[in-house]
Short mmCIF file of C-alpha atoms and ligand atoms in Angstrom, two decimals:
data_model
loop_
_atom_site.label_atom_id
_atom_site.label_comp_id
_atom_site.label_asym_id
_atom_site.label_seq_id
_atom_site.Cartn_x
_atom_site.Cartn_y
_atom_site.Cartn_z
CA UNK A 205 -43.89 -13.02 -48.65
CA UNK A 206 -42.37 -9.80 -48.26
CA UNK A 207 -43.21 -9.67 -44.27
CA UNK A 208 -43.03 -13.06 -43.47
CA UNK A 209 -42.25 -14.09 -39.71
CA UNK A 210 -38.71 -15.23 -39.98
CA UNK A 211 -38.42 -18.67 -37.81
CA UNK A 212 -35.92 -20.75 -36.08
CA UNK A 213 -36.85 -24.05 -35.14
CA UNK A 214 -35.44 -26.58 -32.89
CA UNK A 215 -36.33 -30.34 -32.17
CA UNK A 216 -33.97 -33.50 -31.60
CA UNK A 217 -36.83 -35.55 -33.24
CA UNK A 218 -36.43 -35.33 -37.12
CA UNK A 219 -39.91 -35.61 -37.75
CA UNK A 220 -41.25 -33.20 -35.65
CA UNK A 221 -38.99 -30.88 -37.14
CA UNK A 222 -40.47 -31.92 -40.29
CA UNK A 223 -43.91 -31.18 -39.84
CA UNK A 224 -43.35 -27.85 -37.86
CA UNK A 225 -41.64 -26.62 -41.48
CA UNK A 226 -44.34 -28.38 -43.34
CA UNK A 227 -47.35 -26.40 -41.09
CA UNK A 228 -44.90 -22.93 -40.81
CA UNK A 229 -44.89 -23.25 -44.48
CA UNK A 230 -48.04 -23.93 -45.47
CA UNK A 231 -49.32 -21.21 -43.02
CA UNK A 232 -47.96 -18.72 -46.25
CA UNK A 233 -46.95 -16.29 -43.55
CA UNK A 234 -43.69 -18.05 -42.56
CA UNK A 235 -39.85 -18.73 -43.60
CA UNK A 236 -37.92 -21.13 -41.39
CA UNK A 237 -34.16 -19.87 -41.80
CA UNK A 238 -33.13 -22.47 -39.44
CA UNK A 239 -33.71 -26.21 -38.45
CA UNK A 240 -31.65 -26.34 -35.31
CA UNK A 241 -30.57 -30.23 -33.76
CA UNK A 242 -28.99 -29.36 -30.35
CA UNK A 243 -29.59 -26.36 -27.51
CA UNK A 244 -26.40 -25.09 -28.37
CA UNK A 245 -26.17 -24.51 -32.18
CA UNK A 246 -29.61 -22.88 -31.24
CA UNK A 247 -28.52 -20.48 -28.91
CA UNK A 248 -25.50 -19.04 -31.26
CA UNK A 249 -28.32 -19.54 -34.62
CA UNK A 250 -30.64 -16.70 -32.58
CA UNK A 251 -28.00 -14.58 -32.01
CA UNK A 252 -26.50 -14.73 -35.24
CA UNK A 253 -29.85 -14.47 -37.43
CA UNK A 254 -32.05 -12.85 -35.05
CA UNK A 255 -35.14 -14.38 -36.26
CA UNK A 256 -38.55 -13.08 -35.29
CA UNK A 257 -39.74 -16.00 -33.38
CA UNK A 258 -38.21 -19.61 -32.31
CA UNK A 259 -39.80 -22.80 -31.77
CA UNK A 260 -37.87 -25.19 -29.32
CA UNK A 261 -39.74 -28.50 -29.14
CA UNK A 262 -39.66 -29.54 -25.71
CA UNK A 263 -37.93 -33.52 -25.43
CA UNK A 264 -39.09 -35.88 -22.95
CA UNK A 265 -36.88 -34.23 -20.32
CA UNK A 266 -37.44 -31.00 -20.48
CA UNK A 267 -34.67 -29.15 -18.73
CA UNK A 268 -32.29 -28.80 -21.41
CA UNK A 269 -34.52 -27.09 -23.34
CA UNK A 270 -36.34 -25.06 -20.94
CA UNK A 271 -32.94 -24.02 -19.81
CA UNK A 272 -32.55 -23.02 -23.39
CA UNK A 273 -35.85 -20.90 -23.03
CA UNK A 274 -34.15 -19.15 -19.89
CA UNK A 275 -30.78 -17.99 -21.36
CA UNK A 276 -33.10 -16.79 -24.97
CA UNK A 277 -35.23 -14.84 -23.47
CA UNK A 278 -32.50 -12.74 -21.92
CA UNK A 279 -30.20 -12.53 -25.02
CA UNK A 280 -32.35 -12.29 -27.21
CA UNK A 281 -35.43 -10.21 -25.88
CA UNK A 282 -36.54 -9.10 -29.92
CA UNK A 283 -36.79 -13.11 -30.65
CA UNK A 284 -40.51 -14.53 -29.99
CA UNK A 285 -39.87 -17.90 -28.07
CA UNK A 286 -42.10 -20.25 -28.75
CA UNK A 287 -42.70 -24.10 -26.83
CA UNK A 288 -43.57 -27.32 -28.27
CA UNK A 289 -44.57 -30.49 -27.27
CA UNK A 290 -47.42 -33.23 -27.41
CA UNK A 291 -47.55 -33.33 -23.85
CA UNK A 292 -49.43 -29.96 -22.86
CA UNK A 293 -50.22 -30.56 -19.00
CA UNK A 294 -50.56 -27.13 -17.29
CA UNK A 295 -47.21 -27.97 -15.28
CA UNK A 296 -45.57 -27.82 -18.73
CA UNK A 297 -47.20 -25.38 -20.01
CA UNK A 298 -46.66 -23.16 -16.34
CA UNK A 299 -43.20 -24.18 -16.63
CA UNK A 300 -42.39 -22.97 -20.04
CA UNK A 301 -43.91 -19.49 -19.39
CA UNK A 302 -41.83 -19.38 -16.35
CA UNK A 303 -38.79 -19.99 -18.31
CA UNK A 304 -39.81 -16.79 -20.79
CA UNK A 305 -41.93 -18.73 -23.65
CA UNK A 306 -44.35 -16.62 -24.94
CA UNK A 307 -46.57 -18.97 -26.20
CA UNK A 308 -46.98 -22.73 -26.05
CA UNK A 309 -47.67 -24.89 -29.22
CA UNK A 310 -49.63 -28.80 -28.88
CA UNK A 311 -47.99 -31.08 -31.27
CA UNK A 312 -49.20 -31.76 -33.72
CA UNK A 313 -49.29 -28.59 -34.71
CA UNK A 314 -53.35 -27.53 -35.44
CA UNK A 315 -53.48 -25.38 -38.32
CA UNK A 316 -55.98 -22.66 -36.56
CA UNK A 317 -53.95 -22.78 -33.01
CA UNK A 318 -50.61 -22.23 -34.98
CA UNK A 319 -52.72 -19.23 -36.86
CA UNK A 320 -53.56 -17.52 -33.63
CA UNK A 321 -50.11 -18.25 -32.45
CA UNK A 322 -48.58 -16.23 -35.69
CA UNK A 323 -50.75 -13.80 -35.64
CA UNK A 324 -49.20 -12.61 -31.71
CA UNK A 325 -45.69 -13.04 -33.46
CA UNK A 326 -46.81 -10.66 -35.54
CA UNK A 327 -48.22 -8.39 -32.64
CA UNK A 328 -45.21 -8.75 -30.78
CA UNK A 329 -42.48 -8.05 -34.10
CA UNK A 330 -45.01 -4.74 -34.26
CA UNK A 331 -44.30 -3.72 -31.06
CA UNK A 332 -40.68 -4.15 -31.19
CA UNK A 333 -39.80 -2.26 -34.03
CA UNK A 334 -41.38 1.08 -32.32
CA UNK A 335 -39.91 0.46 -28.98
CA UNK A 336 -36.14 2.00 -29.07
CA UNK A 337 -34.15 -0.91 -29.18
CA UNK A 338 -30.74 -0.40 -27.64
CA UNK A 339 -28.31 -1.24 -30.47
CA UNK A 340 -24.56 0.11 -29.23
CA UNK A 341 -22.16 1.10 -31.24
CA UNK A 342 -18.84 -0.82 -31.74
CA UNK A 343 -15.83 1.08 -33.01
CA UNK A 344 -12.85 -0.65 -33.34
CA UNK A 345 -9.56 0.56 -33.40
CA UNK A 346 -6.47 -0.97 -35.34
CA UNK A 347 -3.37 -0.90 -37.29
CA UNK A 348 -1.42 -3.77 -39.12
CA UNK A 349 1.88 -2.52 -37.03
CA UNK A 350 2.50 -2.86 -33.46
CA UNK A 351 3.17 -0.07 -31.24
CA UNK A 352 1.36 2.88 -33.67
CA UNK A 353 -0.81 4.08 -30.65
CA UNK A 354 -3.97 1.97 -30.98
CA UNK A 355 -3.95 1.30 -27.19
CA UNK A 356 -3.64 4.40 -26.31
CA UNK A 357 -6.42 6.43 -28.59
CA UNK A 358 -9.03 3.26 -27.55
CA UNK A 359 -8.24 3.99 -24.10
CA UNK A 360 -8.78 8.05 -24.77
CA UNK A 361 -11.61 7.48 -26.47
CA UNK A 362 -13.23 5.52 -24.81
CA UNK A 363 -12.85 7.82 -21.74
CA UNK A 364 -13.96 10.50 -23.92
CA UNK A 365 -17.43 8.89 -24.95
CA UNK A 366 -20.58 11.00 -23.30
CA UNK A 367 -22.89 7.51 -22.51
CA UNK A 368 -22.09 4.07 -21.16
CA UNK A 369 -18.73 2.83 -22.86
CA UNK A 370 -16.81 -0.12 -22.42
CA UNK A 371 -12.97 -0.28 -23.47
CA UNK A 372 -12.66 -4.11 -24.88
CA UNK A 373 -8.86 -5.46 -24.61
CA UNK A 374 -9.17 -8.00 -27.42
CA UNK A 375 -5.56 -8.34 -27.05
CA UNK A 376 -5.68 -11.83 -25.79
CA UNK A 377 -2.47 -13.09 -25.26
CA UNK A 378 -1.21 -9.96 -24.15
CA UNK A 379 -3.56 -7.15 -23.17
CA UNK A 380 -2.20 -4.51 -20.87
CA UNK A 381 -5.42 -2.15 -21.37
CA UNK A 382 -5.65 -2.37 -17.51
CA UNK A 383 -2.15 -0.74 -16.81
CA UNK A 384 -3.96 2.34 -19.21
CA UNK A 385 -6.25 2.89 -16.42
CA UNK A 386 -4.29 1.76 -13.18
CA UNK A 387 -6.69 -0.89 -12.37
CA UNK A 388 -6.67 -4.36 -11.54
CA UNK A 389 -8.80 -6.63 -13.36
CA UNK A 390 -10.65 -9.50 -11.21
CA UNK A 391 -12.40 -10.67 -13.88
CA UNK A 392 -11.78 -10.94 -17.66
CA UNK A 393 -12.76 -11.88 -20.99
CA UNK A 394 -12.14 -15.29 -20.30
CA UNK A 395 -14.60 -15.70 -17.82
CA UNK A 396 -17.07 -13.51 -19.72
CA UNK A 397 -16.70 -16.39 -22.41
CA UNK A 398 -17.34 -18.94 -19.55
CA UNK A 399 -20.21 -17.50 -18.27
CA UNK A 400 -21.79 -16.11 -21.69
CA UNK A 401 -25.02 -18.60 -21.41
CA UNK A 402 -25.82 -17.37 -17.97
CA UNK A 403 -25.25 -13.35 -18.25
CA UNK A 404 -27.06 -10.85 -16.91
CA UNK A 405 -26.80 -7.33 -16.00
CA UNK A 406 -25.77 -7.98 -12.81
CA UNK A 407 -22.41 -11.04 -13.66
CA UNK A 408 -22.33 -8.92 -16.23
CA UNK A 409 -21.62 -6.14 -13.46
CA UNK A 410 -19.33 -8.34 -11.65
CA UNK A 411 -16.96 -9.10 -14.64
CA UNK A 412 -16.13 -5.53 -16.07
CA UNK A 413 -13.46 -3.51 -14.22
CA UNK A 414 -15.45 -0.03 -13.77
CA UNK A 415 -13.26 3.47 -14.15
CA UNK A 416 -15.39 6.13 -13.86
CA UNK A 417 -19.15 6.21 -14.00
CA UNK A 418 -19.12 5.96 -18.12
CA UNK A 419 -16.43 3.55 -18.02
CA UNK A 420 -15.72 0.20 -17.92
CA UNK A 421 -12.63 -2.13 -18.96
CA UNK A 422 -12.80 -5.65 -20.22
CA UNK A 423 -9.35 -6.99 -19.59
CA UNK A 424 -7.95 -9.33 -21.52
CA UNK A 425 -6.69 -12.79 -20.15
CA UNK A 426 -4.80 -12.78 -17.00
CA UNK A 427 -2.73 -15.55 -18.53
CA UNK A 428 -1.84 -16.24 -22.13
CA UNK A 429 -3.18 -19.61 -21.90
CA UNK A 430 -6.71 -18.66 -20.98
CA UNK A 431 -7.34 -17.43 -24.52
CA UNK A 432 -6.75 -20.86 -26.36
CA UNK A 433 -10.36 -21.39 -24.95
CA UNK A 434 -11.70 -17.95 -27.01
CA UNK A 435 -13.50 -19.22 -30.33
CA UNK A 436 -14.49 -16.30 -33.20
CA UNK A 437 -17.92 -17.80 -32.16
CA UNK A 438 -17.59 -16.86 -28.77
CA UNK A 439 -16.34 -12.93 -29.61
CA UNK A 440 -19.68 -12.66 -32.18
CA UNK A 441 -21.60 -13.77 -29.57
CA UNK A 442 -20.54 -11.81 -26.37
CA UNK A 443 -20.20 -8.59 -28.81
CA UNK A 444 -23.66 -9.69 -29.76
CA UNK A 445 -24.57 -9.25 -26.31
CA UNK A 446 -22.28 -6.05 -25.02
CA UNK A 447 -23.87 -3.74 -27.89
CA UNK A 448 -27.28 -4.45 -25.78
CA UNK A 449 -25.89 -3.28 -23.03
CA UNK A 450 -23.81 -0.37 -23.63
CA UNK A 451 -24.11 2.76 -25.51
CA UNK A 452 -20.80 2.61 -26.95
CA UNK A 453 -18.14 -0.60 -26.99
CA UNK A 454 -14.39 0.48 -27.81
CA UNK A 455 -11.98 -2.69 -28.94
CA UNK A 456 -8.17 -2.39 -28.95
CA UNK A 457 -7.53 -5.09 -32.05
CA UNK A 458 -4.55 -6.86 -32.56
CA UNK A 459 -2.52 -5.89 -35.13
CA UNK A 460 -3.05 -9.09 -37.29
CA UNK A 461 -6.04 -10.51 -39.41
CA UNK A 462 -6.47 -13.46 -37.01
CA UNK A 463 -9.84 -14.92 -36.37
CA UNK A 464 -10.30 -13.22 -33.20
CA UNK A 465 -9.55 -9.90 -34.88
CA UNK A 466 -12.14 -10.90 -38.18
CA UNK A 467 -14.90 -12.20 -35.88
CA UNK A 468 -14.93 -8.91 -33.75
CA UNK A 469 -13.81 -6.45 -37.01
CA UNK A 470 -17.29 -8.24 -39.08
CA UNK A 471 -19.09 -6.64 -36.47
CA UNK A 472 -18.26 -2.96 -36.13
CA UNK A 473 -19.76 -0.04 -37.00
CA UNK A 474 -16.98 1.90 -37.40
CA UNK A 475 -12.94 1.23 -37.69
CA UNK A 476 -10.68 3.66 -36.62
CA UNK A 477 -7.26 2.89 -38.20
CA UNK A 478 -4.58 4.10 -36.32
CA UNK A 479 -1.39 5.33 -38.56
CA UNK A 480 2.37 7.23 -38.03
CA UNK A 481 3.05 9.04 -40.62
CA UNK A 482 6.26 7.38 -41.51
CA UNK A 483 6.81 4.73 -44.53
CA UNK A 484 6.26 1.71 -42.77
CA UNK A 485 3.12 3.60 -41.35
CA UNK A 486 1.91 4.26 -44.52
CA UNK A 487 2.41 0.98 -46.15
CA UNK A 488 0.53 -0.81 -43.76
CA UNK A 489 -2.30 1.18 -43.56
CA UNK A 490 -2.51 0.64 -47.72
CA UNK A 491 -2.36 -2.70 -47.26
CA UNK A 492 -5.02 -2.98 -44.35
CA UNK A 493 -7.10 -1.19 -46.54
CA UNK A 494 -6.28 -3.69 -49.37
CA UNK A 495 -6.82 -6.51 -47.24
CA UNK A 496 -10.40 -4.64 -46.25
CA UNK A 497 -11.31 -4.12 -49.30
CA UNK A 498 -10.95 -8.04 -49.99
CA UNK A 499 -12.73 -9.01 -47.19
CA UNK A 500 -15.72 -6.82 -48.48
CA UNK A 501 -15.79 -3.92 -45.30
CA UNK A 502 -17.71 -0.89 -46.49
CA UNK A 503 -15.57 2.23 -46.97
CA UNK A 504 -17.51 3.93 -44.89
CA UNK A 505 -17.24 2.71 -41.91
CA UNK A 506 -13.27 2.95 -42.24
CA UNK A 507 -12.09 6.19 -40.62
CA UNK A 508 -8.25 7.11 -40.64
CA UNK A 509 -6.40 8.98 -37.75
CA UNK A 510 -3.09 9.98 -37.82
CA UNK A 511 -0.70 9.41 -34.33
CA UNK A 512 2.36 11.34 -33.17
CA UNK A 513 1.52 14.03 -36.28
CA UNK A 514 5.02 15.78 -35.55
CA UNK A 515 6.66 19.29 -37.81
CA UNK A 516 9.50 17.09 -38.37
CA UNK A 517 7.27 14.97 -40.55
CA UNK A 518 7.63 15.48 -44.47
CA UNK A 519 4.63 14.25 -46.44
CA UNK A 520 2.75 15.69 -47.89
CA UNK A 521 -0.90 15.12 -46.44
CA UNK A 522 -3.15 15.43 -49.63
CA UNK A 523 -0.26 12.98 -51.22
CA UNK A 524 -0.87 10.48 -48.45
CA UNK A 525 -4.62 10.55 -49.23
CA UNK A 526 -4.68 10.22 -52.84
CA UNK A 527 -2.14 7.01 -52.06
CA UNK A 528 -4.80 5.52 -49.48
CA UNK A 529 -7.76 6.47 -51.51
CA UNK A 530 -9.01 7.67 -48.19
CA UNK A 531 -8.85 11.21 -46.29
CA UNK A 532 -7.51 11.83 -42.74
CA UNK A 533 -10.10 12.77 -40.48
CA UNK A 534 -7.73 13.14 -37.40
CA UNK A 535 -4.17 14.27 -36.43
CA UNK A 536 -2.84 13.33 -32.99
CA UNK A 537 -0.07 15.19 -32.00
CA UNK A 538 3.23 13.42 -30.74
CA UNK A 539 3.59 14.32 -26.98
CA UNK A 540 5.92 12.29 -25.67
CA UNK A 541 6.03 13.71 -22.41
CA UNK A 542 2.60 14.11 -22.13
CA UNK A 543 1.18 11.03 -23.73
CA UNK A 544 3.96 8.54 -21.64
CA UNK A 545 2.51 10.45 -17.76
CA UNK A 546 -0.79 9.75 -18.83
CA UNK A 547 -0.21 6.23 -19.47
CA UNK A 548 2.06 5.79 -16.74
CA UNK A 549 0.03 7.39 -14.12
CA UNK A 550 -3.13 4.86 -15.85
CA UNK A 551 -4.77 8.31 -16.81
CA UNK A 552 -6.57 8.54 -19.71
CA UNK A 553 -4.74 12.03 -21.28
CA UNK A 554 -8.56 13.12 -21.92
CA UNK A 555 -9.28 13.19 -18.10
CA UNK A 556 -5.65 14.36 -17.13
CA UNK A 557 -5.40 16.85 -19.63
CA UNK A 558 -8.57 17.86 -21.13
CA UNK A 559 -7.22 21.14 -22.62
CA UNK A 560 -4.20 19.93 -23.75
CA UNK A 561 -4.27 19.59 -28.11
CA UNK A 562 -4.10 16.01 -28.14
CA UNK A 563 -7.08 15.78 -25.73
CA UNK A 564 -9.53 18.24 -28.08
CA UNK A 565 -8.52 15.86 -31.18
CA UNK A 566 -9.22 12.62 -29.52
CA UNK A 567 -13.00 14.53 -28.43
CA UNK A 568 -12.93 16.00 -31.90
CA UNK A 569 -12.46 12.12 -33.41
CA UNK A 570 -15.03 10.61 -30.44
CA UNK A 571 -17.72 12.88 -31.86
CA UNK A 572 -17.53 12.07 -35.25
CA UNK A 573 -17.44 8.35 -34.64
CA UNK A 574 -20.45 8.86 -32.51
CA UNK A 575 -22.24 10.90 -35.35
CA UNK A 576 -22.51 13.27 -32.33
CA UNK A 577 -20.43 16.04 -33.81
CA UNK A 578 -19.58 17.79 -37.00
CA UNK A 579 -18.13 15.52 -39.84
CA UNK A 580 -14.66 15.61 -39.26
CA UNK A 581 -12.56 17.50 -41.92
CA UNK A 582 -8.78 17.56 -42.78
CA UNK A 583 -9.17 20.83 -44.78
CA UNK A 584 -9.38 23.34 -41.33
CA UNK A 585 -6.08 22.28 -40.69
CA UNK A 586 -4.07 22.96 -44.17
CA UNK A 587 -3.08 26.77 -42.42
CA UNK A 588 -1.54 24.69 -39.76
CA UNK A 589 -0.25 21.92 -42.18
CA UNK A 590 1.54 24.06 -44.51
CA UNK A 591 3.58 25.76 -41.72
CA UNK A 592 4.50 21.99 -41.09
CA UNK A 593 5.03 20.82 -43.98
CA UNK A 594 8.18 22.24 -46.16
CA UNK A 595 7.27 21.20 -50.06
CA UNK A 596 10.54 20.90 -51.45
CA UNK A 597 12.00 18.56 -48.20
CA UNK A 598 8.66 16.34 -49.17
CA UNK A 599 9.07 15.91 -52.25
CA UNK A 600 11.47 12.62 -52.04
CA UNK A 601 9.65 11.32 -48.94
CA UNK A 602 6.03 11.69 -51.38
CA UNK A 603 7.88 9.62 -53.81
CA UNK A 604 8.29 6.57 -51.51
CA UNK A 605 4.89 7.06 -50.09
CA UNK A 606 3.78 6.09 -54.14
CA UNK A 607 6.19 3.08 -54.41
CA UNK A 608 4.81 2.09 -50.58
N1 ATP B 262 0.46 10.83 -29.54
C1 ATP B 262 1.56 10.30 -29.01
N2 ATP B 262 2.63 11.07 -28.74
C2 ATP B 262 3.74 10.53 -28.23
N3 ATP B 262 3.89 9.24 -27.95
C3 ATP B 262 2.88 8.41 -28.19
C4 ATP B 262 1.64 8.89 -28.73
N4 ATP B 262 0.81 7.84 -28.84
C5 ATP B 262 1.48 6.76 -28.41
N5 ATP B 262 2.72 7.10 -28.01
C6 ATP B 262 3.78 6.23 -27.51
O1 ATP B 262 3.75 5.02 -28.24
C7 ATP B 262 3.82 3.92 -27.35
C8 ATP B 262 2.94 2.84 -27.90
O2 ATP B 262 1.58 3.22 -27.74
P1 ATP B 262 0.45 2.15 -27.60
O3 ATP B 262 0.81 1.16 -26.56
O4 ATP B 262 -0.82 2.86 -27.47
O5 ATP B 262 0.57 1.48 -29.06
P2 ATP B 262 -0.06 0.12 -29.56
O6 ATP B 262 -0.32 0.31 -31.00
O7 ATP B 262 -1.19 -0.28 -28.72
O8 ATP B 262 1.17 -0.85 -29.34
P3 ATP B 262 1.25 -2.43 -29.11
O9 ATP B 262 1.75 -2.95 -30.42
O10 ATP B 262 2.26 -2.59 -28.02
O11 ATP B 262 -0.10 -2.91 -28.74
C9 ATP B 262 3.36 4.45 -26.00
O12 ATP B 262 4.07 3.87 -24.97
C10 ATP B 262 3.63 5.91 -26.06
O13 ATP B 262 4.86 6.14 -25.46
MG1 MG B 263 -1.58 -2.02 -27.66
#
């Protein structure tokens, strides 16, 4: 079964379940990935396998699982959402539709009705895999040491994105994105996480702090307590749910391998790791890596920028590569002057100052993460490097870099 209609199926009655597998089955078109007891574990199963269709068998009340119906059918528009029950008055049957089911299945299932019904799954999977399917991207940004910059090159580029971004402050004890940006937050993650079964575009709308036209902030927490309620579940599933509505989502990680900062890292496209170029700098970006590498993250989605590149610095860049196993695809000059007024004024630096060096890098950067631009290259820049970079003052410094 090389195309076979990948099912989730849910039904408090163990038998029922039984013989919806048995009939999926033996229609030899089918593989059931999931046998789902409660509304809830189905909701997050949907998300997290995207199947091609669902069954929910409806129970004797209803409205737990048409309510089920309701919340699918807007987060997970590509999934085929299927009713069941043994009772099929027209009410029912009205009432299901209503709720978004597609189709409505008599139990027990009749081999020739569940035939016609698979054959409009497949219709439908047709369909959906010409239609453009809005699939944002997620970058994250990070670095195993506090203070490096991260907050301040996800805020830049973020700003600096050409489509629908939103800046994600997955700091959640203490995010202070919104200071980046002078605004005031009414609404945060943690009531994104509250409301995630009932979002639309329009709560959706009402819980982002907007900046500009392209941009909106998720704050973190107001208060530190709020995110004890945040699961890894929850982050997969409202990151799940952001990349369908925005072009591009931008998260400011902690700098720790928490759960929070796994769940949302297993889900980017691409991680910007955020380094001084300084020994502790170094270090930790080897042992991110290391620690990436371990977890099993593809190489190429990791994408290393320098921050605060100053000509008082004495590596030698090629020698920093060769130690990461990685190259450099961005420097980031260190403005203090310029880079503290822009975050004190809540300014992205890229609005402020969009001619300014540090802006063109952080656009340079944005457009390679996006795939927009040119592939980003650290060779341009060896004129300017070597001018920087006295060999014989590195030399020591390159030596600790290889014991790092
Ligand atoms: N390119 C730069 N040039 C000069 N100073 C910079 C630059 N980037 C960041 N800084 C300075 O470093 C400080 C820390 O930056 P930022 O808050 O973005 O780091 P962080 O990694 O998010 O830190 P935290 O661990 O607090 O989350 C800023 O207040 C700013 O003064
Ligand atoms: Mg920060």
């Amino acid at each position: 079964m090389i195309n076979a209609i990948r099912f989730v199926i849910l039904s408090n009655s163990a038998a029922t379940a039984e013989d919806l597998h048995a009939a999926l089955k033996s229609s030899g078109r089918s593989r059931v990935l999931e046998r789902c007891e409660n509304a809830d574990q189905m909701y997050t199963d949907v998300l997290r396998l995207q199947p091609t269709a669902a069954i929910i068998a409806l129970g004797a009340n209803a409205e737990d699982e048409l309510s089920l119906v309701k919340r699918l059918s807007t987060a997970a528009p590509d999934t085929f959402l299927i009713t069941a029950a043994e009772n099929a008055s027209p009410a029912l049957v009205m009432s299901s539709m209503r709720a978004g089911a597609r189709e409505f299945l008599q139990l027990p299932v009749n081999a020739e009705e569940l035939s016609t019904v698979l054959l409009r799954v497949e219709e439908f999977a047709g369909e959906r895999k010409v239609e453009q399917k809005k699939h944002g991207r997620v970058v994250g940004v990070f670095s195993c040491k506090g203070g490096a910059g991260v907050s301040f090159v996800a805020t830049n580029l973020a700003a600096v994105m050409d489509a629908p971004t939103l800046l994600v402050d997955l700091n959640l004890q203490a995010g202070d994105l919104d200071s980046f940006i002078a605004k005031t937050p009414s609404h945060t993650i943690a009531d994104l996480v509250k409301n995630r079964q009932r979002l639309d575009d329009a709560l959706l709308g009402s819980l982002v702090t907007p900046y500009s036209e392209k941009l909106a902030l998720l704050a973190a927490p107001l208060e530190a307590y709020e995110a004890d309620d945040i699961t890894p579940d929850h982050i997969f599933e409202i990151i799940h749910f952001l990349r369908s509505r925005y072009e591009n989502i931008v998260m400011d990680l902690q700098h720790t391998f928490d759960p929070i900062t796994i769940a949302a890292l297993d889900q980017v496209d691409a991680m910007l790791l955020v380094m001084t170029l300084d020994i502790p700098g170094i270090r930790n970006t080897k042992r991110a890596l290391r620690i990436f590498d371990r977890i099993g993250y593809s190489h190429d989605k990791i994408k290393i920028v320098v921050n605060r590149y100053s000509k008082k610095t004495d590596v030698e860049l090629k020698h920093v590569e060769s130690h990461l196993g990685e190259s450099l695809i961005g420097f980031i000059l260190n403005d203090y002057v310029s880079v503290m007024e822009s975050i004190n004024m809540g300014r992205p630096l890229v609005s402020s100052e969009p001619g300014s060096k540090i802006a063109v890098e952080l656009r340079r950067i944005a457009d390679a993460l996006s795939g927009y631009g040119a592939p980003p290259a650290a060779q341009p820049r060896k004129g300017l490097l070597r001018s920087l970079f006295s060999r014989g003052a590195s030399l020591e410094l390159n030596a600790s870099i290889d014991k790092a």
